[in-house]
Short mmCIF file of C-alpha atoms and ligand atoms in Angstrom, two decimals:
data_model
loop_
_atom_site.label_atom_id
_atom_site.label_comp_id
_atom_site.label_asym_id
_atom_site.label_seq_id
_atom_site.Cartn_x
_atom_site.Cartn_y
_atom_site.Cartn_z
CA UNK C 181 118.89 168.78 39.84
CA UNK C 182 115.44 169.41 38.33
CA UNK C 183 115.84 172.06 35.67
CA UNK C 184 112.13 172.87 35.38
CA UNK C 185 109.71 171.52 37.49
CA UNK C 186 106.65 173.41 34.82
CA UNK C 187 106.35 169.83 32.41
CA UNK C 188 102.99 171.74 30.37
CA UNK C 189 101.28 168.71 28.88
CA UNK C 190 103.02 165.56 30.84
CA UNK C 191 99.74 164.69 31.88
CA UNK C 192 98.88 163.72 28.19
CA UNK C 193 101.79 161.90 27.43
CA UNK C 194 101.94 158.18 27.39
CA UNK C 195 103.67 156.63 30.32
CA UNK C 196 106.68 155.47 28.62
CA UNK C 197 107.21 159.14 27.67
CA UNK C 198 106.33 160.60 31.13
CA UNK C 199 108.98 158.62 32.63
CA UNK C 200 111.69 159.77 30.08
CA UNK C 201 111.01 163.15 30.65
CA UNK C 202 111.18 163.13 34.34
CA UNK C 203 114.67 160.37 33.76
CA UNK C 204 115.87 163.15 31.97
CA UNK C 205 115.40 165.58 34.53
CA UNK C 206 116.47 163.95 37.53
CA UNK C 207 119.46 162.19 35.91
CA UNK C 208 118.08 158.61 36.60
CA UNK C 209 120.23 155.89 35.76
CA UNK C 210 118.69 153.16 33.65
CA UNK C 211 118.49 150.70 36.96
CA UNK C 212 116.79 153.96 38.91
CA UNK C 213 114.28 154.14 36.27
CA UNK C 214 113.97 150.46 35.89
CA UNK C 215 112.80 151.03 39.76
CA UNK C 216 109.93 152.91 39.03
CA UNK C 217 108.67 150.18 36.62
CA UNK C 218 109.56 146.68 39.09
CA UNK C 219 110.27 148.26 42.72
CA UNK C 220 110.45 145.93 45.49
CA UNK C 221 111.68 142.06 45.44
CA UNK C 222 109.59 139.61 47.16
CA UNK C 223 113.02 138.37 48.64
CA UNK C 224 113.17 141.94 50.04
CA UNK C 225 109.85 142.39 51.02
CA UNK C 226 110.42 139.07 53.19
CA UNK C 227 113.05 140.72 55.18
CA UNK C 228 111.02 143.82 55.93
CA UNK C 229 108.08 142.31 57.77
CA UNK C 230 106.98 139.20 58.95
CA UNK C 231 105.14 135.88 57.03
CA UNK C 232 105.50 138.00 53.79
CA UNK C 233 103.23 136.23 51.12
CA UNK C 234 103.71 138.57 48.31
CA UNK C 235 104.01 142.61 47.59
CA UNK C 236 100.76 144.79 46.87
CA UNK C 237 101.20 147.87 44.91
CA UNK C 238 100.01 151.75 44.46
CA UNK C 239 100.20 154.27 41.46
CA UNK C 240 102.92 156.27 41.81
CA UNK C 241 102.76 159.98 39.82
CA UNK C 242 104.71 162.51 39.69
CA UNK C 243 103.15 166.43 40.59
CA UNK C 244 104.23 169.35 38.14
CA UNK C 245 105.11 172.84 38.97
CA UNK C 246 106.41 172.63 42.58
CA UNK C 247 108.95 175.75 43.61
CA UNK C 248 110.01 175.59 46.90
CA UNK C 249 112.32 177.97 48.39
CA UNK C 250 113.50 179.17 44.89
CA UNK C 251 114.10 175.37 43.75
CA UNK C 252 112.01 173.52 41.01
CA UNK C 253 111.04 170.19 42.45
CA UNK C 254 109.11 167.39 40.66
CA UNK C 255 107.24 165.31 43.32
CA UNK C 256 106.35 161.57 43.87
CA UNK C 257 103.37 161.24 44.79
CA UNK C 258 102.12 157.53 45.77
CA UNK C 259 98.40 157.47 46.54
CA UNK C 260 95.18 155.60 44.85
CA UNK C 261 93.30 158.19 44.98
CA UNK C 262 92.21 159.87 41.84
CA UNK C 263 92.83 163.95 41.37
CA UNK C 264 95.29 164.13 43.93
CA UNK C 265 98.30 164.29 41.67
CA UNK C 266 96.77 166.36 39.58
CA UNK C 267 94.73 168.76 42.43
CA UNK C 268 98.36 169.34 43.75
CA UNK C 269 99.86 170.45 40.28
CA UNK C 270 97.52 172.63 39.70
CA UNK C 271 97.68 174.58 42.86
CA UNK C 272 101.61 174.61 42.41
CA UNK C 273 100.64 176.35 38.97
CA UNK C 274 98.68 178.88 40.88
CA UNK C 275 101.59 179.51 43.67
CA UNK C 276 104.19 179.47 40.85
CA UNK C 277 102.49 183.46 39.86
CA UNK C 278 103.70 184.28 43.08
CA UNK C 279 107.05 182.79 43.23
CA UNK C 280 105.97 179.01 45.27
CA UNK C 281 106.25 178.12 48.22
CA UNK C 282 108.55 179.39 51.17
CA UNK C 283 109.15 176.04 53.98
CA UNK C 284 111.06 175.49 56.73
CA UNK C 285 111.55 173.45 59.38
CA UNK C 286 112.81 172.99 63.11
CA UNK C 287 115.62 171.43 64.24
CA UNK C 288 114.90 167.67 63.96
CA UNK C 289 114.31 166.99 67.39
CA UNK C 290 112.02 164.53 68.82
CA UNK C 291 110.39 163.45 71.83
CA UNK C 292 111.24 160.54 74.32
CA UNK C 293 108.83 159.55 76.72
CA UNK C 294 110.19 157.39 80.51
CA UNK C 295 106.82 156.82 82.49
CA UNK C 296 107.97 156.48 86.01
CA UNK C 297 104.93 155.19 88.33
CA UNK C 298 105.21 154.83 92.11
CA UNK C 299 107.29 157.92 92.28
CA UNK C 300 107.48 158.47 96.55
CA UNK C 301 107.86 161.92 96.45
CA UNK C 302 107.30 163.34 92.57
CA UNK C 303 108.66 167.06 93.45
CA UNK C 304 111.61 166.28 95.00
CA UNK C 305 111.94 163.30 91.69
CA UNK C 306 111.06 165.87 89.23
CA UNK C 307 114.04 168.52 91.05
CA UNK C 308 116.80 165.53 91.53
CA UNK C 309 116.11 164.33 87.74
CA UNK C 310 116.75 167.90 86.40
CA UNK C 311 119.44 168.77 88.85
CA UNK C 312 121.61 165.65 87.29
CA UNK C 313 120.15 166.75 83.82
CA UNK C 314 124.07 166.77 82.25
CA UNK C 315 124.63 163.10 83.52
CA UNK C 316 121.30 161.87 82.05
CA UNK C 317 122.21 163.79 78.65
CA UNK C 318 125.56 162.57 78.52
CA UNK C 319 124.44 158.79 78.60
CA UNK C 320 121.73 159.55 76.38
CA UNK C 321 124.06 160.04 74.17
CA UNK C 322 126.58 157.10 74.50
CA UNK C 323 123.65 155.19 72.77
CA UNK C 324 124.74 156.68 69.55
CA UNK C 325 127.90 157.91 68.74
CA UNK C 326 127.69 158.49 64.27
CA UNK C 327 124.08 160.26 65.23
CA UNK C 328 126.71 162.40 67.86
CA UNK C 329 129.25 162.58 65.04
CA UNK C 330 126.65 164.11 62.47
CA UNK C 331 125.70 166.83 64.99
CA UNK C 332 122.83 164.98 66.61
CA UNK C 333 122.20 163.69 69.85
CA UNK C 334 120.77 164.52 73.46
CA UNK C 335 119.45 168.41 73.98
CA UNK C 336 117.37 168.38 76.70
CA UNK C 337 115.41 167.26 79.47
CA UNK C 338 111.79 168.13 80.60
CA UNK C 339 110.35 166.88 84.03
CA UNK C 340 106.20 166.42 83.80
CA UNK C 341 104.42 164.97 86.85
CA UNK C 342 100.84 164.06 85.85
CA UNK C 343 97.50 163.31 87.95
CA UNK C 344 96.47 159.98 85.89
CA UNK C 345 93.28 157.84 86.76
CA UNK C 346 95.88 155.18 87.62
CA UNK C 347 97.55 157.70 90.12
CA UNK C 348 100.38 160.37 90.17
CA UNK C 349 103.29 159.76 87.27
CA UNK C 350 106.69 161.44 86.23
CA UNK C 351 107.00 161.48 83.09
CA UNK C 352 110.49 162.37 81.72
CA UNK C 353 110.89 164.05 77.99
CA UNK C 354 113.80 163.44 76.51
CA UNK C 355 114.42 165.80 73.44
CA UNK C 356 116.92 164.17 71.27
CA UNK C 357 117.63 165.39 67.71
CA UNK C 358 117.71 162.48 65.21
CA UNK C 359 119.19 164.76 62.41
CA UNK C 360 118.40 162.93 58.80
CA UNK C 361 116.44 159.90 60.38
CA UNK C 362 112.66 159.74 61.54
CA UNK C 363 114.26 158.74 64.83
CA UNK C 364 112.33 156.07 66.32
CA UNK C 365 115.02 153.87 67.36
CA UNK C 366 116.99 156.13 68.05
CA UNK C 367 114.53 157.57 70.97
CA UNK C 368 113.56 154.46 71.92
CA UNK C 369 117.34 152.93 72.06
CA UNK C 370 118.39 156.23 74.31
CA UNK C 371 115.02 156.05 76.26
CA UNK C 372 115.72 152.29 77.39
CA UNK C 373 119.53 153.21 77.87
CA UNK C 374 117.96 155.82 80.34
CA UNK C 375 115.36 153.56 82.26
CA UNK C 376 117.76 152.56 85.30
CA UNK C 377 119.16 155.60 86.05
CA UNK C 378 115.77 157.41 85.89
CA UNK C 379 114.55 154.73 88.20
CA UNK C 380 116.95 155.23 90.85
CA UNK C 381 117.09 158.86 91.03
CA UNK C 382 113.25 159.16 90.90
CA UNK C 383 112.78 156.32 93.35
CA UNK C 384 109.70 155.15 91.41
CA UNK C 385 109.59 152.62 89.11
CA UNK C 386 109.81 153.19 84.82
CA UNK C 387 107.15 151.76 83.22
CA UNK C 388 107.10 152.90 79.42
CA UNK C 389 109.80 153.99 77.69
CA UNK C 390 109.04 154.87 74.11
CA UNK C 391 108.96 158.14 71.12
CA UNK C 392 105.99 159.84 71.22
CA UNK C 393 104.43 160.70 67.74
CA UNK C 394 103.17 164.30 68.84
CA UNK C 395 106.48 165.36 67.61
CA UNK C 396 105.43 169.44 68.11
CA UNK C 397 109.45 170.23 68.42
CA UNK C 398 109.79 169.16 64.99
CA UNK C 399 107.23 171.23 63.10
CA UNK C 400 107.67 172.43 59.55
CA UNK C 401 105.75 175.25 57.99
CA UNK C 402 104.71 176.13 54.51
CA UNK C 403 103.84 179.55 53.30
CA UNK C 404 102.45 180.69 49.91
CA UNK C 405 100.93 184.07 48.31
CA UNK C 406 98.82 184.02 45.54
CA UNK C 407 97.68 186.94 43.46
CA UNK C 408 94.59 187.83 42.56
CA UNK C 409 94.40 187.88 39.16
CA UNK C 410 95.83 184.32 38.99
CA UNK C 411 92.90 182.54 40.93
CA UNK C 412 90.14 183.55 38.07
CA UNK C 413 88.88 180.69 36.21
CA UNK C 414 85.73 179.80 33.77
CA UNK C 415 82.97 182.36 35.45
CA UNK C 416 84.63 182.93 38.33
CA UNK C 417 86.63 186.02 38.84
CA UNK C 418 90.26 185.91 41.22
CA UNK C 419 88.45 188.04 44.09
CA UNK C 420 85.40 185.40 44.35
CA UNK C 421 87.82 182.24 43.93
CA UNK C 422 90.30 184.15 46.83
CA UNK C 423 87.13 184.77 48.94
CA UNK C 424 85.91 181.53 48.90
CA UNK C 425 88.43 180.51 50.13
CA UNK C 426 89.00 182.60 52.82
CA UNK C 427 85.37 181.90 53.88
CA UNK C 428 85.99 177.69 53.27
CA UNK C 429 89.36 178.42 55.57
CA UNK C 430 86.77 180.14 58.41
CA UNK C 431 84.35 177.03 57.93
CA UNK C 432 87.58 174.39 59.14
CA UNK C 433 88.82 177.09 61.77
CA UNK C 434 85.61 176.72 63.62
CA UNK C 435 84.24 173.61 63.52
CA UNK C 436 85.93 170.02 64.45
CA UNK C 437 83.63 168.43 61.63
CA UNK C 438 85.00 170.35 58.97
CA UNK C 439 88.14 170.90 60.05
CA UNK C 440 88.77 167.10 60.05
CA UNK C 441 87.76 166.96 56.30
CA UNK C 442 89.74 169.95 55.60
CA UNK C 443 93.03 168.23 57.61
CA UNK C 444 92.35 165.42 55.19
CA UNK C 445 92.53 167.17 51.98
CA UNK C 446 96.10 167.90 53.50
CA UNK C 447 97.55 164.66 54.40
CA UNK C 448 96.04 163.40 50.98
CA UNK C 449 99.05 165.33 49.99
CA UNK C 450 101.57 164.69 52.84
CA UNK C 451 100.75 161.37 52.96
CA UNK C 452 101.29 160.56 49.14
CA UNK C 453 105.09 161.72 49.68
CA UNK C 454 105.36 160.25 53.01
CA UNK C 455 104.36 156.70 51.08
CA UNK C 456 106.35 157.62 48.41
CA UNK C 457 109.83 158.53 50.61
CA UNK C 458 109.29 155.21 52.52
CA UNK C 459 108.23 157.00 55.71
CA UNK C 460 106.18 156.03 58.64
CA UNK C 461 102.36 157.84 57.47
CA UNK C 462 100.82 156.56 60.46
CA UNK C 463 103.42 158.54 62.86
CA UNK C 464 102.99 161.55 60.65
CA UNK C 465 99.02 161.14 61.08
CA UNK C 466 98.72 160.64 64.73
CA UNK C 467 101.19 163.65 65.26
CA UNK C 468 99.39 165.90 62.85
CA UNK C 469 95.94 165.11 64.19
CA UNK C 470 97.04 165.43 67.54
CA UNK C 471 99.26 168.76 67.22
CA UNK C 472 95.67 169.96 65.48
CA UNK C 473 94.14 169.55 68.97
CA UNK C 474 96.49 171.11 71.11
CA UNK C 475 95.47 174.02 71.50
CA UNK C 476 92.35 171.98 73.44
CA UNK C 477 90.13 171.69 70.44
CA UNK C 478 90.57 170.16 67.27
CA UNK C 479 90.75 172.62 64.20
CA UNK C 480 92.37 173.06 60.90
CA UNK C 481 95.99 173.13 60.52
CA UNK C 482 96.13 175.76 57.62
CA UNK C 483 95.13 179.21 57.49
CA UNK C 484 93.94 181.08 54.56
CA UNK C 485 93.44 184.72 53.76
CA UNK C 486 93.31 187.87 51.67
CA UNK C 487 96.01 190.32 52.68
CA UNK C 488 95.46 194.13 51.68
CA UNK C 489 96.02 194.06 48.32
CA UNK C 490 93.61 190.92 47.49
CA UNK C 491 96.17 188.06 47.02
CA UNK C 492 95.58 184.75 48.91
CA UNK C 493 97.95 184.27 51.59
CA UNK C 494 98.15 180.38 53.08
CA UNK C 495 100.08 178.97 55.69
CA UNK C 496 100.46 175.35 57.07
CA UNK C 497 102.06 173.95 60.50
CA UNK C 498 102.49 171.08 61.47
CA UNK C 499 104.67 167.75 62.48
CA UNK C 500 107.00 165.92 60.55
CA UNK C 501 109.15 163.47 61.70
CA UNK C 502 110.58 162.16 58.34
CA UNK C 503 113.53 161.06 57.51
CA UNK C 504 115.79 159.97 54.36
CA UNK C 505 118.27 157.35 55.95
CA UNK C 506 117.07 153.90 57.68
CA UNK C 507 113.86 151.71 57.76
CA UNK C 508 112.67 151.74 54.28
CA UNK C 509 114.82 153.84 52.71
CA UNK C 510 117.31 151.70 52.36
CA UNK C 511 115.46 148.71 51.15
CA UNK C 512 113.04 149.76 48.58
CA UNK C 513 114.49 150.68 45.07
CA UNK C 514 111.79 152.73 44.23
CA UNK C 515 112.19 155.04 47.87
CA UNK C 516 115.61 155.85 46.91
CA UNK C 517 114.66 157.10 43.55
CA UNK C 518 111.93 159.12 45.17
CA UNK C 519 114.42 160.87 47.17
CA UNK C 520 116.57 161.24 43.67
CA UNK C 521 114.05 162.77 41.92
CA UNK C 522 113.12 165.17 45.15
CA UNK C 523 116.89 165.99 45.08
CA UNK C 524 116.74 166.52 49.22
CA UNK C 525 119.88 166.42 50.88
CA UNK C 526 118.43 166.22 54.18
CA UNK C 527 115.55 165.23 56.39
CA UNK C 528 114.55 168.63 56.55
CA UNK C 529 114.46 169.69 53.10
CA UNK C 530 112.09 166.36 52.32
CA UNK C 531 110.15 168.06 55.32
CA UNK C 532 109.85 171.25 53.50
CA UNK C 533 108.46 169.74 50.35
CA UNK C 534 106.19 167.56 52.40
CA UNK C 535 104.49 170.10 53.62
CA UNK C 536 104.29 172.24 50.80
CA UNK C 537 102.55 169.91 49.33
CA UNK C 538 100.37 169.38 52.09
CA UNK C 539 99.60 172.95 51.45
CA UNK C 540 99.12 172.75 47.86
CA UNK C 541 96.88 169.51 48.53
CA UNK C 542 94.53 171.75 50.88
CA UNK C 543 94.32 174.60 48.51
CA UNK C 544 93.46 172.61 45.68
CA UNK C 545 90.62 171.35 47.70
CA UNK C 546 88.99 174.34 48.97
CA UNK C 547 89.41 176.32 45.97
CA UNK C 548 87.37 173.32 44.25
CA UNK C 549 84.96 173.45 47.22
CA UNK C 550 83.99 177.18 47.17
CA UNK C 551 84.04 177.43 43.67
CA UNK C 552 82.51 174.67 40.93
CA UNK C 553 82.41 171.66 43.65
CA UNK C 554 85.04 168.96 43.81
CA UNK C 555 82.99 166.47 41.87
CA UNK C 556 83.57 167.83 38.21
CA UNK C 557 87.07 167.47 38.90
CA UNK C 558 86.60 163.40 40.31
CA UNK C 559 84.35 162.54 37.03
CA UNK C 560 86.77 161.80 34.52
CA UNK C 561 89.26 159.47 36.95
CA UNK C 562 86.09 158.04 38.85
CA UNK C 563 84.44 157.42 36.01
CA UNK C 564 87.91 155.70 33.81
CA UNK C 565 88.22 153.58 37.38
CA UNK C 566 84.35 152.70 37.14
CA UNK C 567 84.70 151.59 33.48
CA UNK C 568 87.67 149.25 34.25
CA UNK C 569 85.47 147.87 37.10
CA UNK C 570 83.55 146.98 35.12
CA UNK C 571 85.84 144.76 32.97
CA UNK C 572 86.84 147.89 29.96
CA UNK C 573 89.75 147.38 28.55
CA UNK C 574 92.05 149.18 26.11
CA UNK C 575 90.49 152.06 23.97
CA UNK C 576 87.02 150.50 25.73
CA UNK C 577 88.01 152.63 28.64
CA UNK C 578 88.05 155.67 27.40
CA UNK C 579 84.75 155.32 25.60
CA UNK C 580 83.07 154.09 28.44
CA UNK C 581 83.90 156.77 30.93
CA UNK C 582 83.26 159.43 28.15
CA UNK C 583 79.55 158.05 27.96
CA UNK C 584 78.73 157.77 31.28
CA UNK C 585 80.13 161.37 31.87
CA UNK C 586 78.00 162.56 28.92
CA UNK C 587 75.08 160.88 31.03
CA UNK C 588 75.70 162.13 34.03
CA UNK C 589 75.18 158.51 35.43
CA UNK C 590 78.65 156.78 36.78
CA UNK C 591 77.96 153.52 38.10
CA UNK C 592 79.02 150.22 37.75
CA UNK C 593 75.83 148.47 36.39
CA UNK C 594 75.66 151.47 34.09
CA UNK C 595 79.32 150.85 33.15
CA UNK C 596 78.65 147.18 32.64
CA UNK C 597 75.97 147.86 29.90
CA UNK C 598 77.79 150.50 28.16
CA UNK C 599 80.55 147.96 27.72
CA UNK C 600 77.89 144.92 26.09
CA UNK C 601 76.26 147.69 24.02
CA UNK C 602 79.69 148.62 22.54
CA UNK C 603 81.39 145.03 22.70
CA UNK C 604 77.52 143.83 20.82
CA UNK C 605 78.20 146.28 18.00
C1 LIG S 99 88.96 164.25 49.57
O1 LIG S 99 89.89 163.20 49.56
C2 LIG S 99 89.53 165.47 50.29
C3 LIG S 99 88.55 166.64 50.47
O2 LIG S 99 87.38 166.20 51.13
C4 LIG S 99 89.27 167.69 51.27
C5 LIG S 99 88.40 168.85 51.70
O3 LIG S 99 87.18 168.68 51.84
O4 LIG S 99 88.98 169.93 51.94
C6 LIG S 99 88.10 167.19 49.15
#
């Protein structure tokens, strides 16, 4: 258990250090730690996917500050972008005045899809299905008995017919909570098991039978207060930094163009953990960008506002099928000591601190955006990642980046004759 999650100055420390500190605090044995250093085999990776030729890795950092629910959480973050890590640990810093963040989650329950095409009479299909709705549960879940055992399994059936260009459908939902897995197979196992009997009770034929990613009756949600006073920074004062924000917020709300900019600023965050917990980031992509349109027209999954007494209020929605047993998480070293160092218990709690973060992620952005731009905060990591472009090595770097900042000019040809200037002296 994290004692403190607030690790003031573990951005300056050298690696080695970093990773002691945050041993410490998680309790990582010296293989677990090991893990963060050498993480997968290539004799693993070959059993994960197919004609595996080698491994290809990402940064993985760890975000300061987190509080959610009342718990101090230190979180993985896996992502090659630069200023994410940091962009989230400083927003956590800001929701820490006001106590973090508050998360919760549905019921992990996820969506099964049986398209059933040349349906004779789709009314009469849709009533019959429902009417033996127990029957269909009840094999449903025979697929699975330990997912039964662990309080999982079959909850419900929905009946949909739809007018399609390729002609009426059925389409059968079955709702099927997966518990502490992301649930794929599961749905897809229970979906198949279904096929037959769907068939003959519907009369038609069942075409696809597979999860679908829009998993809208798993959402989790994020919530976070700010106050005031702790948004001022340099010249700008809490009430213009909470404003701006509130106006940025309006901005996404409105239009698709922004608000698919502002949705990425969030999943720079979600996605980081997702990577970092071994879990499926395209399925938690196409169900976020699709749950963002539901409502008919694509907008921004956060809100942001002042409330009456001039603190900034935020609040994220969204899908997140995640889970902490199967696929990866088995496999990869350095996935299960992501989960160690998250402490979750459950599928849900990752969920929680997934999409806190996602929240953090988005405020860091848009505070940046209506206040001193988001470029200033780039420079240093653009420009360090420019330098070693350019072939810098060492203390060369540091020197290099720190010129072409003092410049104002960060570009690789720039880089290049910083670096023969200094290497010529
Ligand atoms: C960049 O990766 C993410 C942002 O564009 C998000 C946003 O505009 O809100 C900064």
């Amino acid at each position: 258990m994290t004692a403190t999650s607030r690790l003031p100055g573990f951005y300056n420390l050298p690696l080695a250090e970093r990773v002691e500190l945050i041993a410490q605090q998680a309790g990582l044995s010296a293989e677990e730690r090991a893990s963060l250093r050498e993480s997968l085999s290539t004799e693993r990776a070959d059993f994960m996917i197919e004609n595996t030729v080698g491994r290809h890795a990402l940064p993985l950092g760890i975000a300061t500050n987190f509080i959610v629910n009342g718990r101090e959480v230190l979180v993985p973050m896996v992502i090659e972008e630069p200023s994410v890590v940091a962009g989230a640990s400083l927003a956590a810093k800001l929701a820490r005045a006001g106590g973090g963040f508050i998360a919760t989650t549905d019921a992990p329950v996820m969506i099964g899809q049986i398209q059933v095409v040349e349906v004779p009479d789709p009314w009469a299909a849709k009533v019959a299905l429902l009417a033996r709705r127990e029957e269909l549960l009840a094999l449903a879940d025979s697929v699975d008995p330990v997912l039964l055992k662990l309080g999982g399994g079959a909850r419900d059936l929905q009946v949909r017919i739809l007018q399609t260009a390729a002609g009426p459908m059925l389409v059968v939902h079955l709702l099927y909570d997966v518990r502490d897995a992301m649930g794929a197979n599961a749905v897809n196992t229970a979906c198949e098991r279904l096929a037959p009997l769907v068939s003959s009770i519907s009369g038609g034929k069942v075409f696809l039978r597979i999860l679908s990613n829009l998993a809208d009756r798993r959402l989790a949600y994020a919530s976070v207060t700010i106050p005031e006073a702790a948004l001022a920074f340099g010249e700008f004062s809490g009430a213009q930094v909470a404003q701006g924000i509130e106006i940025a917020a309006a901005f996404a709300a409105a239009d698709p163009y922004r608000a698919a900019t502002h949705n990425k600023g969030i999943m720079n965050g979600v996605d980081a953990v997702v990577l970092a917990t071994g879990n499926d980031w395209r399925a938690i992509e196409a169900g976020a960008h699709a749950y963002a349109a539901h409502g008919g027209r694509y907008t921004s999954l956060s809100r942001w506002q002042r409330d009456g007494r001039g603190n900034l209020t935020g609040a994220l929605e969204m899908p997140l099928a995640l889970g902490i047993v199967g696929g990866a998480t088995r496999v990869h070293p350095t996935v299960r000591t992501a989960l160690k160092i998250l402490g979750v218990r459950t599928a849900q709690e990752l969920a929680e601190i997934v999409v806190s973060v996602g929240l953090a992620q988005n405020l860091a952005a848009v505070r940046a955006l209506a206040t001193e731009g988001i470029q200033r905060g780039h420079m240093e990591l653009h420009a360090r990642q420019v330098a070693i472009a350019a072939g810098a090595t060492g203390d060369e770097i540091t020197a290099v980046a720190a010129a072409m900042i003092g410049e104002g000019t960060i570009r690789s040809d720039r880089a290049t004759a910083l670096l023969r200037q200094m290497r010529g002296a």
